[in-house]
mmCIF file of C-alpha atoms in Angstrom:
data_model
loop_
_atom_site.group_PDB
_atom_site.id
_atom_site.type_symbol
_atom_site.label_atom_id
_atom_site.label_comp_id
_atom_site.label_asym_id
_atom_site.label_seq_id
_atom_site.Cartn_x
_atom_site.Cartn_y
_atom_site.Cartn_z
ATOM 1 C CA MET A 79 -12.737 10.427 -5.447
ATOM 2 C CA SER A 80 -15.251 8.328 -7.390
ATOM 3 C CA SER A 81 -14.638 5.003 -9.003
ATOM 4 C CA THR A 82 -16.308 3.284 -11.894
ATOM 5 C CA PRO A 83 -18.487 0.400 -10.687
ATOM 6 C CA ASP A 84 -17.429 -3.078 -11.723
ATOM 7 C CA PRO A 85 -19.816 -4.158 -14.536
ATOM 8 C CA ARG A 86 -19.880 -7.684 -13.102
ATOM 9 C CA ASP A 87 -21.522 -6.349 -9.915
ATOM 10 C CA MET A 88 -24.364 -4.596 -11.754
ATOM 11 C CA ARG A 89 -27.859 -5.893 -12.366
ATOM 12 C CA TRP A 90 -28.034 -6.934 -16.007
ATOM 13 C CA VAL A 91 -31.302 -7.398 -17.913
ATOM 14 C CA SER A 92 -31.771 -9.516 -21.035
ATOM 15 C CA SER A 93 -32.974 -7.688 -24.094
ATOM 16 C CA THR A 94 -36.537 -8.448 -25.151
ATOM 17 C CA TYR A 95 -35.076 -8.896 -28.641
ATOM 18 C CA SER A 96 -32.719 -11.666 -27.530
ATOM 19 C CA ASP A 97 -33.174 -15.202 -28.758
ATOM 20 C CA ALA A 98 -34.988 -17.183 -26.030
ATOM 21 C CA GLN A 99 -33.299 -20.375 -27.287
ATOM 22 C CA GLY A 100 -29.891 -19.338 -25.929
ATOM 23 C CA GLY A 101 -28.627 -18.002 -29.233
ATOM 24 C CA GLN A 102 -28.133 -14.311 -29.815
ATOM 25 C CA CYS A 103 -28.544 -12.804 -26.352
ATOM 26 C CA ILE A 104 -27.548 -9.368 -25.188
ATOM 27 C CA GLU A 105 -27.985 -7.785 -21.795
ATOM 28 C CA TRP A 106 -27.850 -4.209 -20.606
ATOM 29 C CA ALA A 107 -27.507 -2.526 -17.200
ATOM 30 C CA PRO A 108 -30.491 -0.157 -16.828
ATOM 31 C CA GLY A 109 -29.613 1.035 -13.310
ATOM 32 C CA HIS A 110 -26.151 2.048 -14.457
ATOM 33 C CA ALA A 111 -27.662 3.896 -17.431
ATOM 34 C CA VAL A 112 -30.013 5.863 -15.173
ATOM 35 C CA ALA A 113 -27.238 6.727 -12.736
ATOM 36 C CA THR A 114 -24.542 7.649 -15.242
ATOM 37 C CA GLY A 115 -26.040 8.109 -18.722
ATOM 38 C CA GLU A 116 -23.689 5.358 -19.949
ATOM 39 C CA PHE A 117 -25.475 2.401 -21.548
ATOM 40 C CA LEU A 118 -23.510 -0.825 -21.048
ATOM 41 C CA VAL A 119 -24.274 -3.823 -23.282
ATOM 42 C CA ARG A 120 -22.755 -7.310 -23.077
ATOM 43 C CA ASP A 121 -23.077 -10.829 -24.463
ATOM 44 C CA SER A 122 -25.119 -12.870 -21.984
ATOM 45 C CA LYS A 123 -23.111 -15.981 -22.833
ATOM 46 C CA ASP A 124 -19.904 -14.253 -21.677
ATOM 47 C CA PRO A 125 -20.859 -12.249 -18.545
ATOM 48 C CA HIS A 126 -17.228 -11.792 -17.496
ATOM 49 C CA GLY A 127 -16.152 -10.717 -20.960
ATOM 50 C CA PRO A 128 -16.013 -7.214 -22.369
ATOM 51 C CA ASN A 129 -18.971 -4.860 -22.545
ATOM 52 C CA LEU A 130 -19.846 -2.132 -24.977
ATOM 53 C CA SER A 131 -20.383 1.398 -23.660
ATOM 54 C CA LEU A 132 -22.936 3.444 -25.603
ATOM 55 C CA THR A 133 -24.400 6.915 -25.357
ATOM 56 C CA ALA A 134 -28.183 7.246 -25.127
ATOM 57 C CA GLU A 135 -28.243 7.961 -28.872
ATOM 58 C CA GLY A 136 -26.087 4.926 -29.629
ATOM 59 C CA PHE A 137 -28.280 2.696 -27.479
ATOM 60 C CA ALA A 138 -31.408 4.030 -29.211
ATOM 61 C CA GLY A 139 -29.793 3.192 -32.542
ATOM 62 C CA LEU A 140 -29.021 -0.347 -31.377
ATOM 63 C CA VAL A 141 -32.630 -0.816 -30.261
ATOM 64 C CA ALA A 142 -33.928 0.549 -33.594
ATOM 65 C CA PHE A 143 -31.621 -1.854 -35.442
ATOM 66 C CA ALA A 144 -32.847 -4.801 -33.350
ATOM 67 C CA LYS A 145 -36.482 -3.857 -34.026
ATOM 68 C CA SER A 146 -35.924 -3.647 -37.761
ATOM 69 C CA HIS A 147 -34.058 -6.970 -37.944
ATOM 70 C CA GLY A 148 -36.010 -8.960 -35.343
#
């Protein structure tokens, strides 16, 4: 029986597109993505809040959006 890891226990990495001034900051869990194929994204200002679960394609789309609006 396997269980889903608690997102709060994962290593989260700030996006390189996040605002360094503490404004719009997102984080993702790369180790979890490698292990499961599920890309988790969260608001760095609310680490115990909800997270967004994306597919690889969805995550790529989010990154493309950030690049085009950064």
